[in-house]
JSON list of C-alpha atoms in Angstrom, two decimals:
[
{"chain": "A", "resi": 98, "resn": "UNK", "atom": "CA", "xyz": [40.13, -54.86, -85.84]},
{"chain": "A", "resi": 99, "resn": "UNK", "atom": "CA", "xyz": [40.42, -51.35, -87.85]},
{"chain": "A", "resi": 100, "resn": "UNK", "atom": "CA", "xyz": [40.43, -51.43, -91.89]},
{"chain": "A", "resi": 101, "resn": "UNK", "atom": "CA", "xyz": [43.55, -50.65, -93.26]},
{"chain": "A", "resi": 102, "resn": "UNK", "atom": "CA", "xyz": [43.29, -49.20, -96.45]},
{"chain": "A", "resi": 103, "resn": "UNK", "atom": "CA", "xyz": [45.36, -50.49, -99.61]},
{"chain": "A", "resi": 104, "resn": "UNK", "atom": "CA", "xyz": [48.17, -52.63, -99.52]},
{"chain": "A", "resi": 105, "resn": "UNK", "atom": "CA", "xyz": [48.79, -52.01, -96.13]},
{"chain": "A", "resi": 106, "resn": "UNK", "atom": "CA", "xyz": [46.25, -54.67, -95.11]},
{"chain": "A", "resi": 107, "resn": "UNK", "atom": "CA", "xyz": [48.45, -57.07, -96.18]},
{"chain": "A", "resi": 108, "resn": "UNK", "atom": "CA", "xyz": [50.55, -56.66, -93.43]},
{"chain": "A", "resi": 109, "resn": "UNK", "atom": "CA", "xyz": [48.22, -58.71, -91.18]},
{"chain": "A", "resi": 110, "resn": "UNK", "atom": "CA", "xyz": [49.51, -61.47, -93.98]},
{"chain": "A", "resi": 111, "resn": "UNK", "atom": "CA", "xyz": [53.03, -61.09, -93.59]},
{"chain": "A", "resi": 112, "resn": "UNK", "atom": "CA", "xyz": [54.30, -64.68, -92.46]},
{"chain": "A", "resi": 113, "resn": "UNK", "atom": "CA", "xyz": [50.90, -66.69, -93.65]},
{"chain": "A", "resi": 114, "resn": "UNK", "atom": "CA", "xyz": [51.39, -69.23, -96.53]},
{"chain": "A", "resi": 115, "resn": "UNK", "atom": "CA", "xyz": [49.23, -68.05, -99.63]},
{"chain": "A", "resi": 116, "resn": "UNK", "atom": "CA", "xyz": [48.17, -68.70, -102.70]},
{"chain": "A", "resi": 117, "resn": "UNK", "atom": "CA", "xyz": [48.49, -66.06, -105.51]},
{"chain": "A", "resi": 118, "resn": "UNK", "atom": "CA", "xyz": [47.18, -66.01, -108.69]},
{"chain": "A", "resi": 119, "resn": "UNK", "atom": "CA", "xyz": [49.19, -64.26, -111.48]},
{"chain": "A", "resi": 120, "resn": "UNK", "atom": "CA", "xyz": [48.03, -62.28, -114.36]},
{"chain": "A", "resi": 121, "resn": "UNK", "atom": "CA", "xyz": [49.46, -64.94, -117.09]},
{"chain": "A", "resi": 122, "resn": "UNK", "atom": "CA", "xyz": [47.79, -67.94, -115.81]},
{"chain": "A", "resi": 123, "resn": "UNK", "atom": "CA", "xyz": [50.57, -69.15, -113.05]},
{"chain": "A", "resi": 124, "resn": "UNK", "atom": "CA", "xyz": [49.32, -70.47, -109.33]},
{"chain": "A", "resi": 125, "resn": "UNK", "atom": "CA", "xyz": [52.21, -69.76, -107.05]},
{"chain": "A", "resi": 126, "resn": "UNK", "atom": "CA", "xyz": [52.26, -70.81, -103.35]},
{"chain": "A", "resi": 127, "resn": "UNK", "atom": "CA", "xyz": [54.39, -69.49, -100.45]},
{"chain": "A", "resi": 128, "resn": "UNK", "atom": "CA", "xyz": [55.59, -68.04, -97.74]},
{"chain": "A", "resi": 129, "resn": "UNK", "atom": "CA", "xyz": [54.52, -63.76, -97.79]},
{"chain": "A", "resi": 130, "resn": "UNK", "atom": "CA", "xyz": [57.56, -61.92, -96.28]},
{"chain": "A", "resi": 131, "resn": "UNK", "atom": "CA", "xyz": [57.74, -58.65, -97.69]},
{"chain": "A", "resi": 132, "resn": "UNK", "atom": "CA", "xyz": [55.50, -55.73, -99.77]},
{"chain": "A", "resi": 133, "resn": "UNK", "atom": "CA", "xyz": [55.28, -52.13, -100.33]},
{"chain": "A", "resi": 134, "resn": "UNK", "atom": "CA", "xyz": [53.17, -49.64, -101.16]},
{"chain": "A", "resi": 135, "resn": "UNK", "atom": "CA", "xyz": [52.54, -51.14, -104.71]},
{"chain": "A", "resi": 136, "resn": "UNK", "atom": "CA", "xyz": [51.92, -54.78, -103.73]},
{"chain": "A", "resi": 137, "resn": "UNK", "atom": "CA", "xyz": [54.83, -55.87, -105.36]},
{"chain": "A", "resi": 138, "resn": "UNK", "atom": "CA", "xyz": [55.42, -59.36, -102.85]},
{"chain": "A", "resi": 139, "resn": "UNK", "atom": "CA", "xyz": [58.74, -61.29, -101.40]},
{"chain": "A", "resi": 140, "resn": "UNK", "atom": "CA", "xyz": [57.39, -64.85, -101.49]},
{"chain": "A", "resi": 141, "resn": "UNK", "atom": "CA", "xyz": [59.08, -67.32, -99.94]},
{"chain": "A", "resi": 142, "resn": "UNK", "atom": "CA", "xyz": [59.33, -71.11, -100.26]},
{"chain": "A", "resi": 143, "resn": "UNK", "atom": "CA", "xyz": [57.43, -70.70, -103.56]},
{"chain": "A", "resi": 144, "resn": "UNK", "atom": "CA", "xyz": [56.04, -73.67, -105.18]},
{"chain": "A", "resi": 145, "resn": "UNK", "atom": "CA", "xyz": [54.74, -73.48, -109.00]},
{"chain": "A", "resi": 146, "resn": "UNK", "atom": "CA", "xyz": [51.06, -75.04, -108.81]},
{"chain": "A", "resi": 147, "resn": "UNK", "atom": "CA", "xyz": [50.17, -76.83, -112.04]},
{"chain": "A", "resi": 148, "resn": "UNK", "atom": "CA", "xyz": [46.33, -77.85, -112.83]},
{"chain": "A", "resi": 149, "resn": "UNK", "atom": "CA", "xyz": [45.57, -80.37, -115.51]},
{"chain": "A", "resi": 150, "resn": "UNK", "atom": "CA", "xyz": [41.98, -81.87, -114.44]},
{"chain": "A", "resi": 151, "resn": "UNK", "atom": "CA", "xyz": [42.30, -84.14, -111.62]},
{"chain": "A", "resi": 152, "resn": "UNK", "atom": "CA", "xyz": [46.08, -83.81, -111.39]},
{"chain": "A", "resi": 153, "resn": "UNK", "atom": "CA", "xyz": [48.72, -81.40, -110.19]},
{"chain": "A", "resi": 154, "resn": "UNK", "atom": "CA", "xyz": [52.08, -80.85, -109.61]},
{"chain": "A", "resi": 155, "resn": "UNK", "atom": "CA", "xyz": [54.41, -78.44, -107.67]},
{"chain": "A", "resi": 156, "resn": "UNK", "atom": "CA", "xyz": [57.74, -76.96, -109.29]},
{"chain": "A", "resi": 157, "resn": "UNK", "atom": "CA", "xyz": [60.00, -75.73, -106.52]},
{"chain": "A", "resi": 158, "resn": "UNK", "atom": "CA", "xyz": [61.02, -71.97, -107.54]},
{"chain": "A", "resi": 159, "resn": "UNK", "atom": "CA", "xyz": [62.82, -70.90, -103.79]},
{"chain": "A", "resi": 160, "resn": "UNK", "atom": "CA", "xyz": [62.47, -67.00, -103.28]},
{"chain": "A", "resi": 161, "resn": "UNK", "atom": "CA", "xyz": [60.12, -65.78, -105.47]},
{"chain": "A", "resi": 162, "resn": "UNK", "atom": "CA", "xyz": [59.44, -61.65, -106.27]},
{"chain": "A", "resi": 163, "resn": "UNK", "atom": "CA", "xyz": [55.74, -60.55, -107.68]},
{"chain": "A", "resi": 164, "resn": "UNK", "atom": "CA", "xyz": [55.10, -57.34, -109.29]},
{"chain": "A", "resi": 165, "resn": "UNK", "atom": "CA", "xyz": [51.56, -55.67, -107.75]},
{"chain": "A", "resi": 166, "resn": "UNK", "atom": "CA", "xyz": [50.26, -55.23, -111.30]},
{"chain": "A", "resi": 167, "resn": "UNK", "atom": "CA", "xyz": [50.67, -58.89, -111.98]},
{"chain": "A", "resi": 168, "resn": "UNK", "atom": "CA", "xyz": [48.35, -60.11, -109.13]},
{"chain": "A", "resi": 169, "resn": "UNK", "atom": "CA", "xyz": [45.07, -61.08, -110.01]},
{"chain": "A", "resi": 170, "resn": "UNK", "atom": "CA", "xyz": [44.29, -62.48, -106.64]},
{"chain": "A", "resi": 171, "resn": "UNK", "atom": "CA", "xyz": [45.83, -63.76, -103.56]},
{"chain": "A", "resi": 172, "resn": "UNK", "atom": "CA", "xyz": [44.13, -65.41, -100.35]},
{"chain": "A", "resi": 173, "resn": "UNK", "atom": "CA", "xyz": [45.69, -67.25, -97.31]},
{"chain": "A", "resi": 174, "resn": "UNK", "atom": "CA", "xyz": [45.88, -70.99, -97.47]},
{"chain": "A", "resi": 175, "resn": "UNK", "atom": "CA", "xyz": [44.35, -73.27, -94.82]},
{"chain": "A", "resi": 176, "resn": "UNK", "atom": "CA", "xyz": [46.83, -75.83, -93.83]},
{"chain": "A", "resi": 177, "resn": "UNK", "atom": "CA", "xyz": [43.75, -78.10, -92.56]},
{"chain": "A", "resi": 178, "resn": "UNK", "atom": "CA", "xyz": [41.90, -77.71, -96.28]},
{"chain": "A", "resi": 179, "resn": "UNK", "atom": "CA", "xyz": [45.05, -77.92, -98.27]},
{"chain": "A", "resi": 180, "resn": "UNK", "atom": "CA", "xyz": [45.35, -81.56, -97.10]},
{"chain": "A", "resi": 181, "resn": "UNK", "atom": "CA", "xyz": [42.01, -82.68, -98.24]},
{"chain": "A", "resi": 182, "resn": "UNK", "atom": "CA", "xyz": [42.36, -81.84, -101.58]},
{"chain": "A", "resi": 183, "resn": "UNK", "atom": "CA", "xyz": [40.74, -84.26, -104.08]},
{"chain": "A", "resi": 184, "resn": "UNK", "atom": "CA", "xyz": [43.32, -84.04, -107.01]},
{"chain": "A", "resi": 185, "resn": "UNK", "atom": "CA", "xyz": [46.34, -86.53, -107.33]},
{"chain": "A", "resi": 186, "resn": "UNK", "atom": "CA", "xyz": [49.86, -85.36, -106.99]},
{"chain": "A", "resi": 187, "resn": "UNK", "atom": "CA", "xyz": [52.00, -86.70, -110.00]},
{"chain": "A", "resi": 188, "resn": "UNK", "atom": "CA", "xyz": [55.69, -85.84, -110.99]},
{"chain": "A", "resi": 189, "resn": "UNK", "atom": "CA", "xyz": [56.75, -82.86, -112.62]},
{"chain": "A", "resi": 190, "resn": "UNK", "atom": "CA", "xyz": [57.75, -84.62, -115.61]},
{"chain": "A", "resi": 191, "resn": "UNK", "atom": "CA", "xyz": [54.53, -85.39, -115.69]},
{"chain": "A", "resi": 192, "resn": "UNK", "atom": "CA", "xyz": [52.42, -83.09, -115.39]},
{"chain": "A", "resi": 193, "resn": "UNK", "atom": "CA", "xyz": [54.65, -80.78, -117.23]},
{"chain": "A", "resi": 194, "resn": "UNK", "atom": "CA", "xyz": [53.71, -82.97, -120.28]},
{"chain": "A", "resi": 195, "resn": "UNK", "atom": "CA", "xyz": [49.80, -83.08, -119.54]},
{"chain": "A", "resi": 196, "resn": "UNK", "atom": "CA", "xyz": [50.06, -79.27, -119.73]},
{"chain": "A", "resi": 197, "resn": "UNK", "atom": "CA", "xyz": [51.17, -79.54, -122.69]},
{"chain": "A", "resi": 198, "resn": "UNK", "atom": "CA", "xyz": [48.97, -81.62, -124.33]},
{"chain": "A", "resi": 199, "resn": "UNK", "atom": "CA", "xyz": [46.20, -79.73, -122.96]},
{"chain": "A", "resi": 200, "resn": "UNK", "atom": "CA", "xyz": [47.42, -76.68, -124.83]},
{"chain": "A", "resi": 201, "resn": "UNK", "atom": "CA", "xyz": [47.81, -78.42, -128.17]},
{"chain": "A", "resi": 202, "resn": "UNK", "atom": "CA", "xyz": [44.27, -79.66, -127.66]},
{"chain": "A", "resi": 203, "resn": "UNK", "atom": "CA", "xyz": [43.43, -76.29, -127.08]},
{"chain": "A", "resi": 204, "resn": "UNK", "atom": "CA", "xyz": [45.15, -74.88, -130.13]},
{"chain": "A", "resi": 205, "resn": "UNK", "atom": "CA", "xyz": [43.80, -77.64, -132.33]},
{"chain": "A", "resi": 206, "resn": "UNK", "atom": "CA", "xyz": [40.12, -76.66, -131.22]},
{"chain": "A", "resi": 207, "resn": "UNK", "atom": "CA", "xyz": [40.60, -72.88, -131.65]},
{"chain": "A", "resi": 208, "resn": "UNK", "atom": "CA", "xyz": [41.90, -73.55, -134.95]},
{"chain": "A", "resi": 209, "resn": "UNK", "atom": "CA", "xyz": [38.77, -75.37, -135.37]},
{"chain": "A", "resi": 210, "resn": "UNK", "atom": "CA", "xyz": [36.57, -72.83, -133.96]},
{"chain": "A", "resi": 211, "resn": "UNK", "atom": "CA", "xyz": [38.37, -70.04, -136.62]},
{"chain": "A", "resi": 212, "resn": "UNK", "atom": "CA", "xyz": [37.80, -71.85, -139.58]},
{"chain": "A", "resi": 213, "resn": "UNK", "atom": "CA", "xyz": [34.10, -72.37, -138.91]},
{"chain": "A", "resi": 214, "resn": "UNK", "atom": "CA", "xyz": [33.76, -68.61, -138.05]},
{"chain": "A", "resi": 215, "resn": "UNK", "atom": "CA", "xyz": [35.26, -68.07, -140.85]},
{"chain": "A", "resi": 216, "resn": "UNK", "atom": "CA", "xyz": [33.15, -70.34, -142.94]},
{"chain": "A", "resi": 217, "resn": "UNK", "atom": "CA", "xyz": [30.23, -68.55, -141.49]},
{"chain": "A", "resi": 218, "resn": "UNK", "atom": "CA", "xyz": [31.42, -65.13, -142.88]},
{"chain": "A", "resi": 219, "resn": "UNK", "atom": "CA", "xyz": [32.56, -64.21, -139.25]},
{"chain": "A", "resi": 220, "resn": "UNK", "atom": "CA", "xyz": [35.86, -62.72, -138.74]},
{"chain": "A", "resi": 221, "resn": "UNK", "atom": "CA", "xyz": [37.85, -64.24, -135.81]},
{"chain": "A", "resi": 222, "resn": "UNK", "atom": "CA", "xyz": [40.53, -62.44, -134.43]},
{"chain": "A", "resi": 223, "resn": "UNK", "atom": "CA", "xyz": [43.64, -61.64, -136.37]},
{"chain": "A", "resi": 224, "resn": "UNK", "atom": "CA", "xyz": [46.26, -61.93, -134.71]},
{"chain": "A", "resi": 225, "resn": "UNK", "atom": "CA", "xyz": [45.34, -65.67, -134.65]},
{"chain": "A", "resi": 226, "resn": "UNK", "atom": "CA", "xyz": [44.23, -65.71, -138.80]},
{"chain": "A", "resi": 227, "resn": "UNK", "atom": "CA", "xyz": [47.67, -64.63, -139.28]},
{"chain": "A", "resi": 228, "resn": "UNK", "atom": "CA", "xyz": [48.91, -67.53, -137.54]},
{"chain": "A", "resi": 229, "resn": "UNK", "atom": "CA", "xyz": [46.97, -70.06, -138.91]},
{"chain": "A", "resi": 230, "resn": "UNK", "atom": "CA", "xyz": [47.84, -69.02, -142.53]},
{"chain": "A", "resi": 231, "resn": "UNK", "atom": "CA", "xyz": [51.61, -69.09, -141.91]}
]
């Protein structure tokens, strides 16, 4: 099979159920069915993956179009694999809600880490100072 160079090697992809991972965090999964020359990607049948530990849940979001420049990585998904997984499927609702604890708890322990740097003489960054002192 000959290298092709770019984004034109994801035309042996076209049709193949994939996972993408986006610049901002998200985990999408679909269908590929279109690119062009700047990887921007038709995705279709696109389910929202959401990770919180041992849990996950899929948000249904139908036709689905990617920039290129907001692909951090994408890879095939093997139907055999993605049936094994080890994490338990829960409801939207709620996992929707776990994601959003786990972002508080995150908050509350950068908060934390701030004022100790800051304690320390250490200047955190200040964007988030600004925050915290609002």
């Amino acid at each position: 099979m000959e290298c092709l160079p770019g984004t034109a090697s994801l035309i042996e992809e076209l049709d193949k159920r994939l996972l993408v991972l986006l610049r901002d965090g998200r985990t999408l999964i679909g269908t590929l069915r279109s690119i062009d020359q700047f990887a921007n990607l038709v995705l279709h049948k696109t389910i929202e993956r959401i990770h919180v530990g041992q849990e996950y849940g899929d948000i249904p979001r139908g036709v689905f179009v990617v920039r290129g420049e907001n692909v951090v990585l994408l890879g095939e998904i093997d139907p055999e694999k993605d049936l094994k997984i080890d994490l338990k499927k829960v409801s939207i609702d709620a996992i929707l809600e776990a994601q959003r604890e786990e972002q508080i708890a995150k908050q509350k322990e950068e908060k934390k880490m701030n004022k100790a740097l800051l304690e320390r003489g250490l200047q955190p960054h200040a964007e988030k100072v600004v925050e915290e002192f609002q």
